[in-house]
Short mmCIF file of C-alpha atoms in Angstrom, two decimals:
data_model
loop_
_atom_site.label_atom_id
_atom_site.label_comp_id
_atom_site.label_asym_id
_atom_site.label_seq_id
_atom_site.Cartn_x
_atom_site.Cartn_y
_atom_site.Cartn_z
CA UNK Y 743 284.20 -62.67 -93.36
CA UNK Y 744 283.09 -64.43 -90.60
CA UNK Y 745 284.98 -68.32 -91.26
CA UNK Y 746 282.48 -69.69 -93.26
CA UNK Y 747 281.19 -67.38 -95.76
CA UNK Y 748 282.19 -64.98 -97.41
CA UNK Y 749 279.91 -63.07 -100.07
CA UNK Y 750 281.30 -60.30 -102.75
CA UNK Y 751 279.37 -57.38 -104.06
CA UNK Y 752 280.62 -55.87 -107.15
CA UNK Y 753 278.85 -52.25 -107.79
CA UNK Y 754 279.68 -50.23 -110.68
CA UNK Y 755 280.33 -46.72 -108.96
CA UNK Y 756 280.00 -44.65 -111.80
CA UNK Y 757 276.41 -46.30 -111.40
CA UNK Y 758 275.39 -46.21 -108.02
CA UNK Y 759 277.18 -45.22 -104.55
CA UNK Y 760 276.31 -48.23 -102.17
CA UNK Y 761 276.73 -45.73 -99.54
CA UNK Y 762 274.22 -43.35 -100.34
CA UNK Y 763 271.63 -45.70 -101.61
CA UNK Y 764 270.36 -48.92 -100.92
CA UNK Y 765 271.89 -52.30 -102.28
CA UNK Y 766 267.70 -52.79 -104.31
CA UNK Y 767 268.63 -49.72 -105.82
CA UNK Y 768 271.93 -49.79 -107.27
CA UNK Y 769 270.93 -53.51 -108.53
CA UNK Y 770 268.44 -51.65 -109.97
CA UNK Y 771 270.41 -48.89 -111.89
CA UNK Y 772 272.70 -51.78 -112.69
CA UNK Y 773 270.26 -53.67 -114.36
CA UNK Y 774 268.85 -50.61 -116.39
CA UNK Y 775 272.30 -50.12 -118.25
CA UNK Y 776 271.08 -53.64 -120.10
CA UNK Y 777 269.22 -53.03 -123.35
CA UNK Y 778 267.60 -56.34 -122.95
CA UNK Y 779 265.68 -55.13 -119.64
CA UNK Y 780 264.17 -53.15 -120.90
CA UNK Y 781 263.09 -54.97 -123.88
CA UNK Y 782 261.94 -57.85 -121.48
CA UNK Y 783 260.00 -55.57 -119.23
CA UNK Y 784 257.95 -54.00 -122.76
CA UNK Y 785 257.44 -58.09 -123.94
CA UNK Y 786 255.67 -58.61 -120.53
CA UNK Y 787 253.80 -56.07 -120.96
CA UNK Y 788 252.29 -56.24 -124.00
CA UNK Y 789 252.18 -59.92 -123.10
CA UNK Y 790 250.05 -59.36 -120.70
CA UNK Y 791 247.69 -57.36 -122.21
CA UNK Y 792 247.54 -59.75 -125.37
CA UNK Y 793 246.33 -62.10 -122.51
CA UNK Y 794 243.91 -60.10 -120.99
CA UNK Y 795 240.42 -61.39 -121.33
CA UNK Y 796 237.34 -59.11 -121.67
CA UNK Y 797 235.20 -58.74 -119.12
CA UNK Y 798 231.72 -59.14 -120.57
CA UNK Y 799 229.54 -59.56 -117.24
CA UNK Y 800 227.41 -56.59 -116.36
CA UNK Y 801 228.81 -55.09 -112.93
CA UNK Y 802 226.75 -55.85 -109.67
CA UNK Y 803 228.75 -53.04 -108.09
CA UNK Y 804 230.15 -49.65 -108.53
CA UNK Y 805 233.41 -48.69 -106.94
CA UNK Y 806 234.06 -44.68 -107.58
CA UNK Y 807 237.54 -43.55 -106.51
CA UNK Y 808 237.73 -39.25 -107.13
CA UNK Y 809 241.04 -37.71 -106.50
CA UNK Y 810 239.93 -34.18 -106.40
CA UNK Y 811 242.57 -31.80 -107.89
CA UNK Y 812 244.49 -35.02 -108.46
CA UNK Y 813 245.89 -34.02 -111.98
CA UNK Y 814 248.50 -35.61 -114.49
CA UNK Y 815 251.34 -33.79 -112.90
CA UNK Y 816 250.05 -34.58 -108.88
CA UNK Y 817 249.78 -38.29 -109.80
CA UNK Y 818 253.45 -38.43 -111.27
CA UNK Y 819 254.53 -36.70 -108.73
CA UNK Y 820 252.72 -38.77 -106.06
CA UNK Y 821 253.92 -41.93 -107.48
CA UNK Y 822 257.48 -41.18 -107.29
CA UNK Y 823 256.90 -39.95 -103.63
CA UNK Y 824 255.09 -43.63 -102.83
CA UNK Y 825 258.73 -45.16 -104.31
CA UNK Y 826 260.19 -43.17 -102.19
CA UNK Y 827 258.89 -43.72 -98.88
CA UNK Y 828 259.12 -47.72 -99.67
CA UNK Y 829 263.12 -46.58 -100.02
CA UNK Y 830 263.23 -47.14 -103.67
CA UNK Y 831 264.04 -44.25 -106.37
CA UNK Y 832 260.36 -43.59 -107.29
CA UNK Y 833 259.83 -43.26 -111.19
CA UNK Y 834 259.76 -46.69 -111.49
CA UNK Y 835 257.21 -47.13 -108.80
CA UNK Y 836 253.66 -48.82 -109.72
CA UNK Y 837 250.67 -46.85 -108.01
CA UNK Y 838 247.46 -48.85 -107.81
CA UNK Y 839 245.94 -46.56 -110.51
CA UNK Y 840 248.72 -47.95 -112.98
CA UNK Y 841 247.59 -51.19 -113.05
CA UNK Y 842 243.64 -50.84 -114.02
CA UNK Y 843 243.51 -52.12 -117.79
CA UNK Y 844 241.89 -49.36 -119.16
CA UNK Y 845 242.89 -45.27 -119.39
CA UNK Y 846 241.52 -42.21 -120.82
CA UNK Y 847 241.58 -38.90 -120.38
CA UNK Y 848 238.49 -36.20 -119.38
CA UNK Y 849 238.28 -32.61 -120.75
CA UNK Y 850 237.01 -30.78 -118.25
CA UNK Y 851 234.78 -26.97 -117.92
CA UNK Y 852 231.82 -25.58 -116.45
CA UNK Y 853 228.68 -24.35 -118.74
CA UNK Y 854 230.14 -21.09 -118.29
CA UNK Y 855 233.87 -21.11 -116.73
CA UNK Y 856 236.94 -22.56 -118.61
CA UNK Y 857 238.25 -23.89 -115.24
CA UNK Y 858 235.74 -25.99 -113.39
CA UNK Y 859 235.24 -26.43 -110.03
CA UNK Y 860 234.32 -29.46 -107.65
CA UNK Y 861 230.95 -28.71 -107.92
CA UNK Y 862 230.32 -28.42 -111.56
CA UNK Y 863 232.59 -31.46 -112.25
CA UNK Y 864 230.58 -33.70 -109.69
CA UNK Y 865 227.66 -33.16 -111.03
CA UNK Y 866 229.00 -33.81 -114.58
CA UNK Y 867 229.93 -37.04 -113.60
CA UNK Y 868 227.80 -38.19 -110.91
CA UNK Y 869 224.86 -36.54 -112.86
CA UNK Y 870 225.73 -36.28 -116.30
CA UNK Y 871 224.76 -32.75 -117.13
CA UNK Y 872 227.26 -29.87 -117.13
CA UNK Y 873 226.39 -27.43 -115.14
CA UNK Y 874 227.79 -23.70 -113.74
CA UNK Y 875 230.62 -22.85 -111.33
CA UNK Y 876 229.44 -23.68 -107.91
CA UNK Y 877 226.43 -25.37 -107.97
CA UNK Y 878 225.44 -28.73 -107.39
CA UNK Y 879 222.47 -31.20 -108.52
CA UNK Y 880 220.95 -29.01 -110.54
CA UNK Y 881 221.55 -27.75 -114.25
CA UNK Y 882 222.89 -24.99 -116.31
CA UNK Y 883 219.24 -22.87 -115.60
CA UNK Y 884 220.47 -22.87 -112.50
CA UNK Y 885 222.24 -19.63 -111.42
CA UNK Y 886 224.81 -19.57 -108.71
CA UNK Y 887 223.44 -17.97 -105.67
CA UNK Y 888 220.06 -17.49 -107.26
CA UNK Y 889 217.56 -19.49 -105.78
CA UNK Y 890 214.49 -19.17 -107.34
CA UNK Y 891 216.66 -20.68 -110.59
CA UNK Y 892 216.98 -24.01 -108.50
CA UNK Y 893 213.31 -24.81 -108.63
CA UNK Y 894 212.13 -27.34 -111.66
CA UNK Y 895 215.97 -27.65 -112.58
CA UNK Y 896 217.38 -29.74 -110.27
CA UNK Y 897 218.84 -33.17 -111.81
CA UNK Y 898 219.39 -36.70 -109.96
CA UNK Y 899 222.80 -38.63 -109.25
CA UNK Y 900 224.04 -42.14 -109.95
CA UNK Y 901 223.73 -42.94 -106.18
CA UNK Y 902 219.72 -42.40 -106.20
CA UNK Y 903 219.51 -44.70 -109.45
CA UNK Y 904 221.32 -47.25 -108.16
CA UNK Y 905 219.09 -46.89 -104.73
CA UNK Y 906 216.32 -46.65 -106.53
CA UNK Y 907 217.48 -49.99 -108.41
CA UNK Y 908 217.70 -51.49 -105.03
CA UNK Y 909 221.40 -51.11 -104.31
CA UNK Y 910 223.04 -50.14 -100.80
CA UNK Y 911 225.05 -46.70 -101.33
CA UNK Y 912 227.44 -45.14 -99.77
CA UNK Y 913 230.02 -42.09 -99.48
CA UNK Y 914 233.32 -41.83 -98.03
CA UNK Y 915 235.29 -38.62 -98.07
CA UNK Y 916 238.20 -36.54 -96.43
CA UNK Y 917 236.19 -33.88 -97.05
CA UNK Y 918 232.89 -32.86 -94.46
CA UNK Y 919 230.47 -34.89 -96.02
CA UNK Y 920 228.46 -31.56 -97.24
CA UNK Y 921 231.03 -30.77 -99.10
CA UNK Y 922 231.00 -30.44 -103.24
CA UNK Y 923 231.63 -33.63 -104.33
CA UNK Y 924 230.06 -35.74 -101.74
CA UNK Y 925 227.13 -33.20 -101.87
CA UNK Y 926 226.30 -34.11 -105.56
CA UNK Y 927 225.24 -37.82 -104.88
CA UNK Y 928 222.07 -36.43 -102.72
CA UNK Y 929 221.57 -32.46 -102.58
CA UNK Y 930 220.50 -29.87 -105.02
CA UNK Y 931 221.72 -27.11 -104.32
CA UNK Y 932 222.63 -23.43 -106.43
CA UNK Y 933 225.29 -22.79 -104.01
CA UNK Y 934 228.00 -25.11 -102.80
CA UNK Y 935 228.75 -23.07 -100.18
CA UNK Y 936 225.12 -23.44 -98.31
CA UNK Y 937 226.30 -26.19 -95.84
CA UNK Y 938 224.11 -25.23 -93.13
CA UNK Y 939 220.69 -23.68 -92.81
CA UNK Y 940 222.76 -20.68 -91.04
CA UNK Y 941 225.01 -20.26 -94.45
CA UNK Y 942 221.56 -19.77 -96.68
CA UNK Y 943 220.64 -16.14 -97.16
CA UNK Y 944 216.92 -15.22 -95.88
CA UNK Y 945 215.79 -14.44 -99.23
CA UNK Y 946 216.37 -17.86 -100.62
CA UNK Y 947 214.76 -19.47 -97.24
CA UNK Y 948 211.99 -17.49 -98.12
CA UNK Y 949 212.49 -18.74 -101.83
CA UNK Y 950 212.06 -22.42 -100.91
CA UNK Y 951 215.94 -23.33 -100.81
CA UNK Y 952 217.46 -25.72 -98.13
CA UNK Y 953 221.00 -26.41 -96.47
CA UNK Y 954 222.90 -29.13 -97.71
CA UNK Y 955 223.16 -31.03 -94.74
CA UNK Y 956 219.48 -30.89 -94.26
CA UNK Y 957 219.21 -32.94 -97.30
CA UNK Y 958 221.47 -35.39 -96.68
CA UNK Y 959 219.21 -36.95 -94.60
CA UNK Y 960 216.08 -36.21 -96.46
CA UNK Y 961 217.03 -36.62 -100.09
CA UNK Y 962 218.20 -40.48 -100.57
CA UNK Y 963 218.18 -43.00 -98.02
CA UNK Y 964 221.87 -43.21 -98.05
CA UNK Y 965 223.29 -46.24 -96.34
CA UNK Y 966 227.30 -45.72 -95.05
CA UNK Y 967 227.83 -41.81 -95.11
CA UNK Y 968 231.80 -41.59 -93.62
CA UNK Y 969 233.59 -37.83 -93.35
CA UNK Y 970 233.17 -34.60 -91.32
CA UNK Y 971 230.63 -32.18 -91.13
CA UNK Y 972 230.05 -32.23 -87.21
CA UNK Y 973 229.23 -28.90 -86.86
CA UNK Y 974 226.78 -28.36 -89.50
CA UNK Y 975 224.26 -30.79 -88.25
CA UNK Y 976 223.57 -29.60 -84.77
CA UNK Y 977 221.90 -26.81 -83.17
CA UNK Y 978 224.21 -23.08 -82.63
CA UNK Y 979 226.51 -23.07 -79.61
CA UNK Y 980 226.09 -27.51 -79.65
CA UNK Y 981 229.43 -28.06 -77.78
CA UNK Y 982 231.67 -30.45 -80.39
CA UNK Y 983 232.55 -33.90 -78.42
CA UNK Y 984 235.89 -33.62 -79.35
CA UNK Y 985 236.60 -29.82 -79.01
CA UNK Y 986 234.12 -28.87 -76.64
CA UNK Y 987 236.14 -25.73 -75.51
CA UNK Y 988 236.58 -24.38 -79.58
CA UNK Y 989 233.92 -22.35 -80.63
CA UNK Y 990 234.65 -22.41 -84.29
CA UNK Y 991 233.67 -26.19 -83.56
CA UNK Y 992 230.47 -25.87 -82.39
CA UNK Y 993 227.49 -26.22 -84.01
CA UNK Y 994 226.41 -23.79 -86.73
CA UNK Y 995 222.69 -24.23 -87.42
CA UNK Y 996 220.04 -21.16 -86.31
CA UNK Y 997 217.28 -23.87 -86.64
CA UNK Y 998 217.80 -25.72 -83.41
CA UNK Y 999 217.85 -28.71 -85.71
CA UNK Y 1000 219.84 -31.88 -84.36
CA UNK Y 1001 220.24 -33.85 -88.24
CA UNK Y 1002 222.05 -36.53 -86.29
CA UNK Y 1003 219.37 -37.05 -84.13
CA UNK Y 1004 217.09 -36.76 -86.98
CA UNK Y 1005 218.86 -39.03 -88.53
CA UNK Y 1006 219.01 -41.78 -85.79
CA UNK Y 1007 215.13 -41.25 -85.37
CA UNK Y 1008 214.46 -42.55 -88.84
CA UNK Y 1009 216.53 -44.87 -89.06
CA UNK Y 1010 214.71 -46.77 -86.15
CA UNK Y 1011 213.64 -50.40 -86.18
CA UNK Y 1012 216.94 -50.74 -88.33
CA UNK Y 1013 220.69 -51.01 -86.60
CA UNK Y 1014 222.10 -47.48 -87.19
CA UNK Y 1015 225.35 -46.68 -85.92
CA UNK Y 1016 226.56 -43.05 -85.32
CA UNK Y 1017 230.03 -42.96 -84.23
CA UNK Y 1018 232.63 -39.08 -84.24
CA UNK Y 1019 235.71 -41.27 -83.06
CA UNK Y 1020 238.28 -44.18 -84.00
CA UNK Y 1021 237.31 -46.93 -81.18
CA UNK Y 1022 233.21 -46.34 -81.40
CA UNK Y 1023 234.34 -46.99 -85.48
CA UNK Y 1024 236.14 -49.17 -85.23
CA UNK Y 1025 233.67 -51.21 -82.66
CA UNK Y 1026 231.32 -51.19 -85.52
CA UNK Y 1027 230.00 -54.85 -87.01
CA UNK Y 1028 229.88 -54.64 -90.65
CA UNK Y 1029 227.92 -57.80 -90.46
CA UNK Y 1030 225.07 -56.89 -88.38
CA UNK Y 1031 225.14 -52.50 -89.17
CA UNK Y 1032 222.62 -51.74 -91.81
CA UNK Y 1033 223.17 -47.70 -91.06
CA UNK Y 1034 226.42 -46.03 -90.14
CA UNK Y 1035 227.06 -42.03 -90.45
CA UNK Y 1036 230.52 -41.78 -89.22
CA UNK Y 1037 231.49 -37.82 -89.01
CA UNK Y 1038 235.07 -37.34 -87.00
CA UNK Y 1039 235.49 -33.95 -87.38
CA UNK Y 1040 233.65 -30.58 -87.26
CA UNK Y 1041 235.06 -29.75 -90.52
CA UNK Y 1042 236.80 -31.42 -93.02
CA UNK Y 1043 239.20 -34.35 -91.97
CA UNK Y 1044 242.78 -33.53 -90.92
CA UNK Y 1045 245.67 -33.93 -93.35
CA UNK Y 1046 247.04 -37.79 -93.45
CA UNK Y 1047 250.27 -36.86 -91.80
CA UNK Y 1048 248.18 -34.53 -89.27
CA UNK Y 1049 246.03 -37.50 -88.90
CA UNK Y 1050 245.85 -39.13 -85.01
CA UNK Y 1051 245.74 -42.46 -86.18
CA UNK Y 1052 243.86 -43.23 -82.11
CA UNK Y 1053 241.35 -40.83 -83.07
CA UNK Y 1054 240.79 -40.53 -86.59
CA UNK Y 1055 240.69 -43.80 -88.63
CA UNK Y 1056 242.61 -43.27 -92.41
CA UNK Y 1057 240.83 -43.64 -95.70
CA UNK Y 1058 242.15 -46.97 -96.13
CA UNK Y 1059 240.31 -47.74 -93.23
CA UNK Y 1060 236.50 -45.68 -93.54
CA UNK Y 1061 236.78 -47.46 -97.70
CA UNK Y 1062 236.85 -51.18 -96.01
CA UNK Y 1063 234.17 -50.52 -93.75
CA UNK Y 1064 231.86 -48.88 -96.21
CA UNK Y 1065 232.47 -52.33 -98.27
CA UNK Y 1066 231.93 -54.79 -96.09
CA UNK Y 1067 228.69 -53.02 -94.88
CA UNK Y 1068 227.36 -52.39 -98.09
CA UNK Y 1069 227.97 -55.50 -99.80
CA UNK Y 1070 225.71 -57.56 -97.90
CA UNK Y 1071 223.13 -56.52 -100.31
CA UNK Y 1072 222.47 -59.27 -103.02
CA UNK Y 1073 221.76 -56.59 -104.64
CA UNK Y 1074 224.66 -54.85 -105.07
CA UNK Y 1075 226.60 -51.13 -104.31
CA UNK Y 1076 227.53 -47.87 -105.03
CA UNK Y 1077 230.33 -46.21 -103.29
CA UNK Y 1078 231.69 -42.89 -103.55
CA UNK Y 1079 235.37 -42.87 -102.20
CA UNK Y 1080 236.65 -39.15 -102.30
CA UNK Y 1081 240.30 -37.88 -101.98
CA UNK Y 1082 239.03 -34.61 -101.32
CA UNK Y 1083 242.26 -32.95 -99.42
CA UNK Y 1084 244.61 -33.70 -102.34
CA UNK Y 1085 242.70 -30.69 -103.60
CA UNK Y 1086 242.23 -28.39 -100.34
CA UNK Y 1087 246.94 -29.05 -100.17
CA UNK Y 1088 246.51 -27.81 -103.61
CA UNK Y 1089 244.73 -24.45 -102.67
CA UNK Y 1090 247.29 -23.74 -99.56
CA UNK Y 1091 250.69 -24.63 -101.85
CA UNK Y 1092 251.28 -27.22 -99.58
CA UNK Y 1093 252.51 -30.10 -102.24
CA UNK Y 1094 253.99 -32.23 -99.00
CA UNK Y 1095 250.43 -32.60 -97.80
CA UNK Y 1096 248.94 -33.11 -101.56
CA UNK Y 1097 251.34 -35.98 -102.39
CA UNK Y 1098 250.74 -37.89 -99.20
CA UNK Y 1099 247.08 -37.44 -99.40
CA UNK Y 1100 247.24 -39.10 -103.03
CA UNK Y 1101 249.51 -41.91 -101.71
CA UNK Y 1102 246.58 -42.83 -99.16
CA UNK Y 1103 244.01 -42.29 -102.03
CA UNK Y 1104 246.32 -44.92 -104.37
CA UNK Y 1105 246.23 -47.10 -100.76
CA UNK Y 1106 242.24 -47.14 -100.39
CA UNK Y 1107 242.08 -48.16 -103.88
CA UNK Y 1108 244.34 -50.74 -103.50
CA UNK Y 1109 242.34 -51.94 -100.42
CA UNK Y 1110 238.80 -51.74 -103.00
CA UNK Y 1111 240.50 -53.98 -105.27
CA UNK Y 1112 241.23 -56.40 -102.85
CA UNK Y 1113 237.60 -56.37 -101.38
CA UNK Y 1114 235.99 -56.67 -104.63
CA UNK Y 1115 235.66 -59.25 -107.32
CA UNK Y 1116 236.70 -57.73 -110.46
CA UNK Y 1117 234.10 -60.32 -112.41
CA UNK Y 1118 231.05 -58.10 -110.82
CA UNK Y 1119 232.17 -54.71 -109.82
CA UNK Y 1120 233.30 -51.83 -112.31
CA UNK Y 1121 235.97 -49.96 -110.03
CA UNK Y 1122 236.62 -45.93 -111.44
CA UNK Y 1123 239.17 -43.99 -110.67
CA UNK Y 1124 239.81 -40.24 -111.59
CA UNK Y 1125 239.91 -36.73 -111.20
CA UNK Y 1126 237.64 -33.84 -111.39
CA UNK Y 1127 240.03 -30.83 -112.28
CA UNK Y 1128 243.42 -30.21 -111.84
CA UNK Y 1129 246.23 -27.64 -110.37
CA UNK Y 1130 248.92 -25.29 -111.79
CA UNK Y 1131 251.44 -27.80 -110.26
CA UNK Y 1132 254.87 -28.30 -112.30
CA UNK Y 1133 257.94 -30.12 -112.36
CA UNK Y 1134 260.93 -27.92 -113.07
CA UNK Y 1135 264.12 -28.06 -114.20
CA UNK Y 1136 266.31 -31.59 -114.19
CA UNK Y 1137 266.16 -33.53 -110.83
CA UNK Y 1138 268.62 -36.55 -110.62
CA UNK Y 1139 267.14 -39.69 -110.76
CA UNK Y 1140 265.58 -40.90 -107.34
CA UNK Y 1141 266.11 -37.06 -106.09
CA UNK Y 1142 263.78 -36.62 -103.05
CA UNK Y 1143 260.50 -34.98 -105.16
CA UNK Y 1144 259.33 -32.82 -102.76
CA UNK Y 1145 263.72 -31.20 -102.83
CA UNK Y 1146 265.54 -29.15 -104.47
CA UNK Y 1147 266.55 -29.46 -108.13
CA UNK Y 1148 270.01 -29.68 -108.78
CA UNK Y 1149 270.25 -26.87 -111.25
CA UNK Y 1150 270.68 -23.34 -110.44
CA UNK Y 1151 267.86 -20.15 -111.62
CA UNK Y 1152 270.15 -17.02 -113.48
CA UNK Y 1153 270.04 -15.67 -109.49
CA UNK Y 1154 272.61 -18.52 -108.84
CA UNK Y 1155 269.96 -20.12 -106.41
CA UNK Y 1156 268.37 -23.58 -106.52
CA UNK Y 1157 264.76 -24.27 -106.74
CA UNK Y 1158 262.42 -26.60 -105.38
CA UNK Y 1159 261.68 -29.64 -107.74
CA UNK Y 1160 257.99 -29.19 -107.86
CA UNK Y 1161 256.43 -25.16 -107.91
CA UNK Y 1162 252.66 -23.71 -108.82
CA UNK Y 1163 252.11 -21.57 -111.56
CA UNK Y 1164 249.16 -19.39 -109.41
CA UNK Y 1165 250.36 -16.65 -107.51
CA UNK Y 1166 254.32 -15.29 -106.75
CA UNK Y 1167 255.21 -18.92 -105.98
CA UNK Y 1168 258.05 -17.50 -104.08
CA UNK Y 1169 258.77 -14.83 -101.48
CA UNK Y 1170 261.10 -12.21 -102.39
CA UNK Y 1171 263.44 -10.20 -99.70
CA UNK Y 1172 265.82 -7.14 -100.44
CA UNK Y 1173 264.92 -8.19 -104.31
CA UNK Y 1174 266.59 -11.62 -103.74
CA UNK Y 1175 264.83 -15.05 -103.56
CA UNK Y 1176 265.83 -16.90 -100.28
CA UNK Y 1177 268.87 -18.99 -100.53
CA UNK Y 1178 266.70 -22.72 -100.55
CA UNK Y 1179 270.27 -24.44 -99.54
CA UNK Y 1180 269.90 -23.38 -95.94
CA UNK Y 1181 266.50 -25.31 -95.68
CA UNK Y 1182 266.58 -28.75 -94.82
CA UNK Y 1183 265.08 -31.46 -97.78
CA UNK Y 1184 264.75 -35.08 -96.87
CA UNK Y 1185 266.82 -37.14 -98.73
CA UNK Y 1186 265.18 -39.34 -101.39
CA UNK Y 1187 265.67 -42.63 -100.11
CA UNK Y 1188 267.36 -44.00 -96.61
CA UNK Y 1189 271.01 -44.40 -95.83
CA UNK Y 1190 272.46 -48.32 -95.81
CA UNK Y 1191 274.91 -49.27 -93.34
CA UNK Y 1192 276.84 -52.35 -95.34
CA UNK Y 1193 278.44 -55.34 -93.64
CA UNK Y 1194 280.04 -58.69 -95.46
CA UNK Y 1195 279.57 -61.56 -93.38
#
C-alpha cells in the first residue's frame, strides 16, 4: 500500500508457494487446474495446423541442423532445462525444434553394428548409403582400417551435389572440423580416426590413403568451413597461436604441410578470410568474404559454459555468419550446422554439459529460422544416434532436471533425476552409494522477493 494503489494477489497454496516460485509460475499451475485450458490450448493447436498451408515451392536452400547423440530422452530433457534457465518450470517449455510442422522418427545401424556411430550415420544421411562402424564417404566394401578396401568404393555427399549444382556450401561444427560428421560432406576416408597425415599408418600411405584434413581442402571447394582442427593442419612442433606454450596443441602433421596456407594459396584472386579468434571473426564482412575457414581451437571447441565468449564466438554466432556469407549466391546453399559436443558430454557422463550444449543447438536453429525464408529453404533438424540417458523415478513438477529426485532407492538414498545406463553409473564406498543430499543441486527456478505497492 503505498496511498494510491493497492493491488491483491490471491494464490491457491496448495497450488503454488509464491515464495519459492515465481508469480508466472504459480499463475501458471493455477491456470492448469482449469479443464478448459487445456482444451483451449489442444483447439489452437489443431487450429493451427488445419490452417497450415503446404509448401509446394522447390527449396533454393538447405539448412541441416545435426544434434549428434541428441536422442528422444536428451531433447526432453534439454527442453525442460531451456524452461528452466528462462525461470519457468520447464515441461511446458517450447524448444525451436517443437515448432517445425513436420516430425518423424529415424531407425538407426551400421551395415554391420546394431549401434551406429557418427561416422556411419553421416554418411547415411549426407550420402545415402549405409555403411560400417567408423568409416566415412565410402561404402559397406569398405573395411574399417583397411585401406586398400577404400579404393573404387568411395561415395559422394549432398554438399558436392549441391556445389556441383552451383550452390555455396558450408559447415559449421563444435566439433574440429575433421571430425566424423563434418568429415562426411568432403572426405573419404576407411577410418574416422585418420585426422592427420601423422594418424595414417605407413602401410595405407603406401596404399594410396590420405588424412582427412588433407582433403578438406582438396576434395570440394567448400565455401564457409567454421570449427577446430588447428593442429591438424600445420606442420609438427607449429606453435598453436593461442597456446603456444602446450604441446598437445601444436601441430601434428610429419609432412611439413601448412593446409591453411594451402588453403589461402588457392583461394587467391578471391577474398578468403582465415581467422583462429573472436575479434578477427567477428571483423569479418559477410558482404564482401567469398572464403572464410574459421578454426578456434586445436581440437574440438570448448563446452558452451567453458566457452570464453571474448575468444571463442558461440554457435549461434559461427550459424549467422555462415548464412549471411553463403546466401549471396542466387544460387542458393547448403549448410551443415553440427551440435557435435552434445555427443562428446554424452561419452564423459557429463549431462550438465550435454543439456546446455543442446539448448545452444535449439538457439542456432532458432537464429536459421530467422535468417531464412521458409518459402525457399528446407531447414532439417535431427540426430544421428542416441545415448543410454534416462529419466528416473518421479521428479516434482518444475524440479531442477539436472537434481535430485525426490524419491528414495531401497538404500534410503536419493538419486539424481537423470542417470546412464553404460557403465556403474555410480561410485560405490564401504558398499554404500554416497549420500547425494550433501551435494549441492541448483534449484529449478529463481527465488521472488514479493512486494504490494
Amino acid at each position: 500500500r503505498n496511498g494510491t494503489t493497492q493491488n491483491i494477489l490471491i494464490i491457491n497454496v496448495n497450488t503454488c508457494n509464491p515464495l519459492l516460485s515465481p508469480l508466472s509460475v504459480c499463475w501458471l499451475l493455477v491456470q492448469e487446474e482449469d479443464p478448459q485450458f487445456w482444451r483451449s490450448q489442444a483447439r489452437r493447436t489443431l487450429q493451427s495446423v488445419l490452417d497450415r498451408k503446404l509448401n509446394t515451392n522447390v527449396a533454393k536452400n538447405i539448412l541441416f541442423f545435426l544434434g549428434d547423440g541428441m536422442g528422444i530422452t536428451t531433447f526432453t530433457a534439454a527442453r525442460i532445462l531451456k524452461g528452466q534457465l528462462q525461470n519457468q518450470t520447464g515441461e511446458e517449455t517450447v524448444m525451436t525444434m517443437d515448432t517445425f510442422p513436420n516430425v518423424g522418427l529415424a531407425k538407426t545401424y551400421s551395415v554391420d553394428f546394431q549401434i551406429p556411430d557418427s561416422a556411419a550415420t553421416a554418411t547415411a544421411y549426407l550420402c545415402g548409403v549405409k555403411t560400417n562402424l567408423n568409416t566415412i564417404g565410402v561404402n559397406a566394401a569398405g573395411r574399417n582400417g583397411i585401406c586398400k578396401t577404400q579404393k573404387g568404393n568411395e561415395v559422394t555427399s549432398i554438399l558436392k551435389w549441391a556445389k556441383d549444382a552451383g550452390k555455396s556450401v558450408g559447415i559449421v561444427t563444435t566439433t574440429r572440423v575433421q571430425h566424423a560428421t563434418p568429415a562426411a560432406t568432403y572426405a573419404h576416408s576407411v577410418s574416422r580416426k585418420w585426422y592427420s597425415d601423422a594418424d595414417v599408418p605407413e602401410s595405407a600411405k603406401r596404399e594410396g590413403c590420405t588424412d582427412i584434413a588433407s582433403q578438406l581442402i582438396k576434395n570440394t571447394d567448400i565455401d564457409v568451413i567454421i570449427g577446430g582442427g588447428r593442429k591438424y593442419m600445420t606442420p609438427r612442433g607449429t606453435k598453436d597461436p593461442e597456446y603456444p606454450r602446450d604441446f598437445l596443441s601444436r601441430g601434428k602433421r610429419k609432412d611439413g604441410r601448412n593446409l591453411i596456407k594451402e588453403w589461402q594459396i588457392l583461394k587467391t584472386g578471391k577474398v578468403a578470410r582465415y581467422v583462429w579468434n573472436k575479434s578477427d571473426f567477428d571483423a569479418v564482412d559477410p558482404e564482401t568474404t567469398d572464403y572464410l575457414m574459421a578454426l578456434f581451437e586445436p581440437g574440438d571447441l570448448r563446452f558452451e559454459e567453458d566457452r570464453n565468449p571474448s575468444m571463442d564466438p558461440s554457435i549461434i554466432e559461427t550459424t549467422e555468419k555462415a548464412i549471411r556469407i553463403l546466401q549471396k549466391n542466387p544460387k542458393g546453399f547448403f549448410l551443415l550446422v553440427e551440435g557435435g559436443r552434445i555427443d562428446q558430454a554424452h561419452h564423459d557422463g557429463r549431462a550438465y554439459m550435454a543439456l546446455h550444449e543442446t539448448v545452444a543447438f535449439d538457439n542456432a536453429i532458432a537464429k536459421g529460422l530467422e535468417l531464412t525464408r521458409e518459402e525457399e529453404t528446407l531447414t532439417i533438424v535431427m540426430a544421428d544416434h542416441s545415448h543410454p540417458l534416462t529419466f528416473n523415478g518421479f521428479p516434482f513438477r518444475g524440479q531442477s532436471i539436472l537434481g535430485k529426485s525426490p524419491l528414495w532407492a531401497t538404500d534410503f538414498l536419493p538419486y539424481t533425476t537423470l542417470m546412464y545406463g553404460n557403465g556403474p553409473g555410480y561410485k560405490v564406498v564401504n558398499g554404500k552409494r554416497p549420500d547425494l543430499r550433501n551435494l549441492f543441486s541448483p534449484p529449478p527456478i529463481s527465488g521472488l522477493l514479493i512486494s504490494f505497492t
